[in-house]
XYZ file of C-alpha atoms in Angstrom:
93
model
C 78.186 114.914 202.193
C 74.556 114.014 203.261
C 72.944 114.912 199.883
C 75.853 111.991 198.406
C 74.423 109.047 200.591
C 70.838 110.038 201.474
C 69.755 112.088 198.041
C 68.798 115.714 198.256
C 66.714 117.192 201.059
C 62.700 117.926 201.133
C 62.300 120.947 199.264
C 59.881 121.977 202.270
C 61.987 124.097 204.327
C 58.631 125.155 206.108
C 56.425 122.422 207.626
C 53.097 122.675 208.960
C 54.036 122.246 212.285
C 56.229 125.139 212.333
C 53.441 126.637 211.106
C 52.022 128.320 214.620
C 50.315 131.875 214.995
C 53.313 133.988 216.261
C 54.756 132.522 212.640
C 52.174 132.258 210.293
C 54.480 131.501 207.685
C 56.309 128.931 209.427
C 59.957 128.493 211.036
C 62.220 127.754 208.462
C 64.266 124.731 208.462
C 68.366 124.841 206.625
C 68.237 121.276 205.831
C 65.157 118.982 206.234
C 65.392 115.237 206.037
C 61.910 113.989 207.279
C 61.848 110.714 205.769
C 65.010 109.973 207.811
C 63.479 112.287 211.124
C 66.065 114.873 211.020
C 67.436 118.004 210.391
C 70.514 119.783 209.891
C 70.433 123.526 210.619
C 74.008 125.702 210.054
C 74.639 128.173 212.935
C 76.272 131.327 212.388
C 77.408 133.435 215.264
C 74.397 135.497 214.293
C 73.036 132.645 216.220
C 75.457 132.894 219.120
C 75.748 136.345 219.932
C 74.813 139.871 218.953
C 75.793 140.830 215.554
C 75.148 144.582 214.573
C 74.353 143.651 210.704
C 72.612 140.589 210.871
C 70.101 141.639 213.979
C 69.980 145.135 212.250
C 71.512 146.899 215.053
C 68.903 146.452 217.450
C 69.969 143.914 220.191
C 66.398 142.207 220.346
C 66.295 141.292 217.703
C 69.590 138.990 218.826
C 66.822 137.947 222.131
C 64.192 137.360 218.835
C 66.993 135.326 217.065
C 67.261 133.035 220.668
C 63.231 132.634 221.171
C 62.329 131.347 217.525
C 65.512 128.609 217.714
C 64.464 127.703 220.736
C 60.885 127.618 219.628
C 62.295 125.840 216.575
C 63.710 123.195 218.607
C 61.060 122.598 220.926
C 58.373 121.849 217.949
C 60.976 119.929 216.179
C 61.182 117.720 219.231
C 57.417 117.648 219.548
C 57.282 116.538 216.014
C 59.407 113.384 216.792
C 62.498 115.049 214.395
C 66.027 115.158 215.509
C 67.730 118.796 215.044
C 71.214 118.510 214.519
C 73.245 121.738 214.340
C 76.352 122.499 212.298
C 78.386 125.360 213.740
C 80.561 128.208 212.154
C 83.131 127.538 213.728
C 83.106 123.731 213.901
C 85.594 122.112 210.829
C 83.476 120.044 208.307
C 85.444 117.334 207.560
């Protein structure tokens, strides 16, 4: 629904300042709209709670999972960009 009013995202899904030693690489972004100073990222209950297959059944990496969105947020906020979140379970439309 975004995509049909603003045009498609930034292809960079990893920005330089996500870019930070613990993450070489960078944080990666779902849906990055910097000309318009926001982002949408979609939540899965991965993102909630433990979840044997997605955190590989080791329940750190569920506390890993928690730091880098936090992180994530925190730099986002730093960086003047607006982090919007989309939830599993919330109804689209």
């Amino acid at each position: 629904i975004v995509a049909k009013y603003l045009g498609p995202p930034s292809e960079n899904r990893r920005p330089d300042f996500l870019k930070i030693p613990e993450h070489p690489k960078g944080l990666e972004l779902d849906i990055p709209y910097y000309e318009y100073g926001f982002v949408i990222e979609v939540q899965g209950e991965q993102h909630e709670k433990y979840i044997e297959f997605f955190h590989r059944g080791d329940p750190n990496n569920f506390i890993k999972q928690q730091a880098r969105d936090q992180l994530k947020k925190e730099l986002c906020e730093e960086n003047w960009i607006a982090l919007r979140y989309v939830w599993y379970y919330e109804d689209p439309y």
